[in-house]
C-alpha cells in the first residue's frame, strides 16, 4: 500500500481475525460494469494477501440474476461473505464491514 494514509492496509485487528480462520472464505461483491470496483478489488486482495484461502468474485447483478436471487441481493454494491457453509450479507463494503461479517461467521462456528 503506497498511499500516505495506508488506506488499503488491513488493521492489526483484522489480521488477527484472519489468523483464526481455517478453510476457505469466499467473498462476492455485486457491482455493475458501470461501477468502479477498484477499491473493493484492492481491499479483497489485501484480505487474500493475509489469508491465502480468501477468494473473491465481482459479479454483475444485471448479467447474473440467478446469483442475485440465490444470495438475496437487493441493491448494488452489496457483499456476501461465505464461510463453512454460512453466508453473511453486508451493505458496508469497507474493512470494518467485511471484518465484522467475518467475526460473525467465525463466532457462529462455535
JSON list of C-alpha atoms in Angstrom, two decimals:
[
{"chain": "A", "resi": 1, "resn": "UNK", "atom": "CA", "xyz": [0.00, 0.00, 0.00]},
{"chain": "A", "resi": 2, "resn": "UNK", "atom": "CA", "xyz": [1.67, 3.18, -1.20]},
{"chain": "A", "resi": 3, "resn": "UNK", "atom": "CA", "xyz": [-1.00, 5.63, -0.04]},
{"chain": "A", "resi": 4, "resn": "UNK", "atom": "CA", "xyz": [0.03, 8.13, 2.66]},
{"chain": "A", "resi": 5, "resn": "UNK", "atom": "CA", "xyz": [-2.76, 7.06, 5.00]},
{"chain": "A", "resi": 6, "resn": "UNK", "atom": "CA", "xyz": [-2.30, 3.33, 4.29]},
{"chain": "A", "resi": 7, "resn": "UNK", "atom": "CA", "xyz": [-5.92, 3.30, 3.12]},
{"chain": "A", "resi": 8, "resn": "UNK", "atom": "CA", "xyz": [-5.61, -0.22, 1.74]},
{"chain": "A", "resi": 9, "resn": "UNK", "atom": "CA", "xyz": [-3.59, -1.78, 4.57]},
{"chain": "A", "resi": 10, "resn": "UNK", "atom": "CA", "xyz": [-5.58, -4.00, 6.87]},
{"chain": "A", "resi": 11, "resn": "UNK", "atom": "CA", "xyz": [-5.62, -3.17, 10.57]},
{"chain": "A", "resi": 12, "resn": "UNK", "atom": "CA", "xyz": [-3.87, -5.39, 13.11]},
{"chain": "A", "resi": 13, "resn": "UNK", "atom": "CA", "xyz": [-7.30, -6.38, 14.43]},
{"chain": "A", "resi": 14, "resn": "UNK", "atom": "CA", "xyz": [-8.39, -7.65, 11.01]},
{"chain": "A", "resi": 15, "resn": "UNK", "atom": "CA", "xyz": [-5.15, -9.59, 10.57]},
{"chain": "A", "resi": 16, "resn": "UNK", "atom": "CA", "xyz": [-5.73, -11.25, 13.97]},
{"chain": "A", "resi": 17, "resn": "UNK", "atom": "CA", "xyz": [-9.28, -12.18, 12.96]},
{"chain": "A", "resi": 18, "resn": "UNK", "atom": "CA", "xyz": [-7.98, -13.77, 9.75]},
{"chain": "A", "resi": 19, "resn": "UNK", "atom": "CA", "xyz": [-5.40, -15.80, 11.69]},
{"chain": "A", "resi": 20, "resn": "UNK", "atom": "CA", "xyz": [-8.24, -17.65, 13.44]},
{"chain": "A", "resi": 21, "resn": "UNK", "atom": "CA", "xyz": [-9.82, -18.94, 10.24]},
{"chain": "A", "resi": 22, "resn": "UNK", "atom": "CA", "xyz": [-9.40, -22.44, 8.90]},
{"chain": "A", "resi": 23, "resn": "UNK", "atom": "CA", "xyz": [-10.70, -23.35, 5.48]},
{"chain": "A", "resi": 24, "resn": "UNK", "atom": "CA", "xyz": [-11.96, -21.33, 2.55]},
{"chain": "A", "resi": 25, "resn": "UNK", "atom": "CA", "xyz": [-13.57, -17.91, 2.85]},
{"chain": "A", "resi": 26, "resn": "UNK", "atom": "CA", "xyz": [-15.41, -16.62, -0.21]},
{"chain": "A", "resi": 27, "resn": "UNK", "atom": "CA", "xyz": [-16.47, -13.06, -0.87]},
{"chain": "A", "resi": 28, "resn": "UNK", "atom": "CA", "xyz": [-18.87, -11.96, -3.59]},
{"chain": "A", "resi": 29, "resn": "UNK", "atom": "CA", "xyz": [-19.33, -8.29, -4.47]},
{"chain": "A", "resi": 30, "resn": "UNK", "atom": "CA", "xyz": [-22.27, -7.24, -6.61]},
{"chain": "A", "resi": 31, "resn": "UNK", "atom": "CA", "xyz": [-21.28, -4.34, -8.85]},
{"chain": "A", "resi": 32, "resn": "UNK", "atom": "CA", "xyz": [-22.45, -3.36, -12.33]},
{"chain": "A", "resi": 33, "resn": "UNK", "atom": "CA", "xyz": [-19.99, -2.74, -15.14]},
{"chain": "A", "resi": 34, "resn": "UNK", "atom": "CA", "xyz": [-20.64, 1.00, -14.68]},
{"chain": "A", "resi": 35, "resn": "UNK", "atom": "CA", "xyz": [-19.49, 0.99, -11.04]},
{"chain": "A", "resi": 36, "resn": "UNK", "atom": "CA", "xyz": [-15.85, 1.44, -10.07]},
{"chain": "A", "resi": 37, "resn": "UNK", "atom": "CA", "xyz": [-14.60, -1.76, -8.45]},
{"chain": "A", "resi": 38, "resn": "UNK", "atom": "CA", "xyz": [-11.02, -0.61, -7.85]},
{"chain": "A", "resi": 39, "resn": "UNK", "atom": "CA", "xyz": [-11.36, -0.06, -4.09]},
{"chain": "A", "resi": 40, "resn": "UNK", "atom": "CA", "xyz": [-13.16, -3.33, -3.38]},
{"chain": "A", "resi": 41, "resn": "UNK", "atom": "CA", "xyz": [-10.68, -5.29, -5.51]},
{"chain": "A", "resi": 42, "resn": "UNK", "atom": "CA", "xyz": [-7.73, -3.75, -3.67]},
{"chain": "A", "resi": 43, "resn": "UNK", "atom": "CA", "xyz": [-9.37, -4.44, -0.32]},
{"chain": "A", "resi": 44, "resn": "UNK", "atom": "CA", "xyz": [-10.17, -8.05, -1.24]},
{"chain": "A", "resi": 45, "resn": "UNK", "atom": "CA", "xyz": [-6.59, -8.50, -2.44]},
{"chain": "A", "resi": 46, "resn": "UNK", "atom": "CA", "xyz": [-5.36, -7.35, 0.99]},
{"chain": "A", "resi": 47, "resn": "UNK", "atom": "CA", "xyz": [-7.55, -9.95, 2.67]},
{"chain": "A", "resi": 48, "resn": "UNK", "atom": "CA", "xyz": [-6.18, -12.58, 0.30]},
{"chain": "A", "resi": 49, "resn": "UNK", "atom": "CA", "xyz": [-2.61, -11.46, 1.00]},
{"chain": "A", "resi": 50, "resn": "UNK", "atom": "CA", "xyz": [-3.11, -12.07, 4.73]},
{"chain": "A", "resi": 51, "resn": "UNK", "atom": "CA", "xyz": [-5.25, -15.19, 4.33]},
{"chain": "A", "resi": 52, "resn": "UNK", "atom": "CA", "xyz": [-4.44, -17.22, 1.23]},
{"chain": "A", "resi": 53, "resn": "UNK", "atom": "CA", "xyz": [-7.71, -19.14, 1.39]},
{"chain": "A", "resi": 54, "resn": "UNK", "atom": "CA", "xyz": [-9.71, -15.91, 0.97]},
{"chain": "A", "resi": 55, "resn": "UNK", "atom": "CA", "xyz": [-11.08, -15.79, -2.56]},
{"chain": "A", "resi": 56, "resn": "UNK", "atom": "CA", "xyz": [-13.39, -13.26, -4.13]},
{"chain": "A", "resi": 57, "resn": "UNK", "atom": "CA", "xyz": [-15.50, -12.65, -7.17]},
{"chain": "A", "resi": 58, "resn": "UNK", "atom": "CA", "xyz": [-17.06, -9.48, -8.57]},
{"chain": "A", "resi": 59, "resn": "UNK", "atom": "CA", "xyz": [-20.49, -10.27, -10.01]},
{"chain": "A", "resi": 60, "resn": "UNK", "atom": "CA", "xyz": [-22.52, -8.00, -12.28]},
{"chain": "A", "resi": 61, "resn": "UNK", "atom": "CA", "xyz": [-26.08, -8.27, -10.91]},
{"chain": "A", "resi": 62, "resn": "UNK", "atom": "CA", "xyz": [-27.58, -7.18, -14.22]},
{"chain": "A", "resi": 63, "resn": "UNK", "atom": "CA", "xyz": [-25.91, -10.08, -16.03]},
{"chain": "A", "resi": 64, "resn": "UNK", "atom": "CA", "xyz": [-26.36, -12.68, -13.26]},
{"chain": "A", "resi": 65, "resn": "UNK", "atom": "CA", "xyz": [-29.94, -12.52, -11.93]},
{"chain": "A", "resi": 66, "resn": "UNK", "atom": "CA", "xyz": [-29.72, -16.12, -10.70]},
{"chain": "A", "resi": 67, "resn": "UNK", "atom": "CA", "xyz": [-26.78, -15.26, -8.41]},
{"chain": "A", "resi": 68, "resn": "UNK", "atom": "CA", "xyz": [-28.65, -12.18, -7.18]},
{"chain": "A", "resi": 69, "resn": "UNK", "atom": "CA", "xyz": [-31.69, -14.27, -6.27]},
{"chain": "A", "resi": 70, "resn": "UNK", "atom": "CA", "xyz": [-29.60, -17.10, -4.79]},
{"chain": "A", "resi": 71, "resn": "UNK", "atom": "CA", "xyz": [-27.73, -14.74, -2.47]},
{"chain": "A", "resi": 72, "resn": "UNK", "atom": "CA", "xyz": [-30.65, -12.46, -1.63]},
{"chain": "A", "resi": 73, "resn": "UNK", "atom": "CA", "xyz": [-29.08, -9.32, -3.08]},
{"chain": "A", "resi": 74, "resn": "UNK", "atom": "CA", "xyz": [-31.41, -6.34, -3.15]},
{"chain": "A", "resi": 75, "resn": "UNK", "atom": "CA", "xyz": [-29.10, -3.45, -4.05]},
{"chain": "A", "resi": 76, "resn": "UNK", "atom": "CA", "xyz": [-25.92, -2.76, -5.96]},
{"chain": "A", "resi": 77, "resn": "UNK", "atom": "CA", "xyz": [-22.66, -2.78, -4.04]},
{"chain": "A", "resi": 78, "resn": "UNK", "atom": "CA", "xyz": [-23.62, -5.45, -1.54]},
{"chain": "A", "resi": 79, "resn": "UNK", "atom": "CA", "xyz": [-21.08, -8.05, -0.45]},
{"chain": "A", "resi": 80, "resn": "UNK", "atom": "CA", "xyz": [-21.70, -11.63, 0.64]},
{"chain": "A", "resi": 81, "resn": "UNK", "atom": "CA", "xyz": [-19.16, -13.49, 2.77]},
{"chain": "A", "resi": 82, "resn": "UNK", "atom": "CA", "xyz": [-19.32, -17.29, 2.81]},
{"chain": "A", "resi": 83, "resn": "UNK", "atom": "CA", "xyz": [-17.54, -19.43, 5.35]},
{"chain": "A", "resi": 84, "resn": "UNK", "atom": "CA", "xyz": [-18.14, -23.00, 6.42]},
{"chain": "A", "resi": 85, "resn": "UNK", "atom": "CA", "xyz": [-21.49, -23.24, 4.66]},
{"chain": "A", "resi": 86, "resn": "UNK", "atom": "CA", "xyz": [-22.89, -19.99, 6.07]},
{"chain": "A", "resi": 87, "resn": "UNK", "atom": "CA", "xyz": [-23.47, -16.63, 4.42]},
{"chain": "A", "resi": 88, "resn": "UNK", "atom": "CA", "xyz": [-23.36, -13.11, 5.77]},
{"chain": "A", "resi": 89, "resn": "UNK", "atom": "CA", "xyz": [-24.71, -10.31, 3.56]},
{"chain": "A", "resi": 90, "resn": "UNK", "atom": "CA", "xyz": [-23.33, -6.85, 4.22]},
{"chain": "A", "resi": 91, "resn": "UNK", "atom": "CA", "xyz": [-24.09, -3.40, 2.93]},
{"chain": "A", "resi": 92, "resn": "UNK", "atom": "CA", "xyz": [-20.96, -1.69, 4.27]},
{"chain": "A", "resi": 93, "resn": "UNK", "atom": "CA", "xyz": [-18.27, -2.85, 1.89]},
{"chain": "A", "resi": 94, "resn": "UNK", "atom": "CA", "xyz": [-15.25, -1.47, 3.69]},
{"chain": "A", "resi": 95, "resn": "UNK", "atom": "CA", "xyz": [-12.74, -3.16, 6.00]},
{"chain": "A", "resi": 96, "resn": "UNK", "atom": "CA", "xyz": [-14.90, -2.70, 9.07]},
{"chain": "A", "resi": 97, "resn": "UNK", "atom": "CA", "xyz": [-17.99, -4.19, 7.42]},
{"chain": "A", "resi": 98, "resn": "UNK", "atom": "CA", "xyz": [-16.13, -7.14, 5.94]},
{"chain": "A", "resi": 99, "resn": "UNK", "atom": "CA", "xyz": [-14.21, -7.90, 9.14]},
{"chain": "A", "resi": 100, "resn": "UNK", "atom": "CA", "xyz": [-17.40, -7.68, 11.21]},
{"chain": "A", "resi": 101, "resn": "UNK", "atom": "CA", "xyz": [-19.02, -10.18, 8.84]},
{"chain": "A", "resi": 102, "resn": "UNK", "atom": "CA", "xyz": [-16.00, -12.47, 9.26]},
{"chain": "A", "resi": 103, "resn": "UNK", "atom": "CA", "xyz": [-16.28, -12.18, 13.05]},
{"chain": "A", "resi": 104, "resn": "UNK", "atom": "CA", "xyz": [-19.98, -13.10, 12.84]},
{"chain": "A", "resi": 105, "resn": "UNK", "atom": "CA", "xyz": [-19.10, -16.09, 10.65]},
{"chain": "A", "resi": 106, "resn": "UNK", "atom": "CA", "xyz": [-16.34, -17.35, 12.94]},
{"chain": "A", "resi": 107, "resn": "UNK", "atom": "CA", "xyz": [-18.40, -16.91, 16.11]},
{"chain": "A", "resi": 108, "resn": "UNK", "atom": "CA", "xyz": [-21.32, -18.84, 14.60]},
{"chain": "A", "resi": 109, "resn": "UNK", "atom": "CA", "xyz": [-18.99, -21.82, 14.15]},
{"chain": "A", "resi": 110, "resn": "UNK", "atom": "CA", "xyz": [-18.54, -22.33, 17.89]}
]
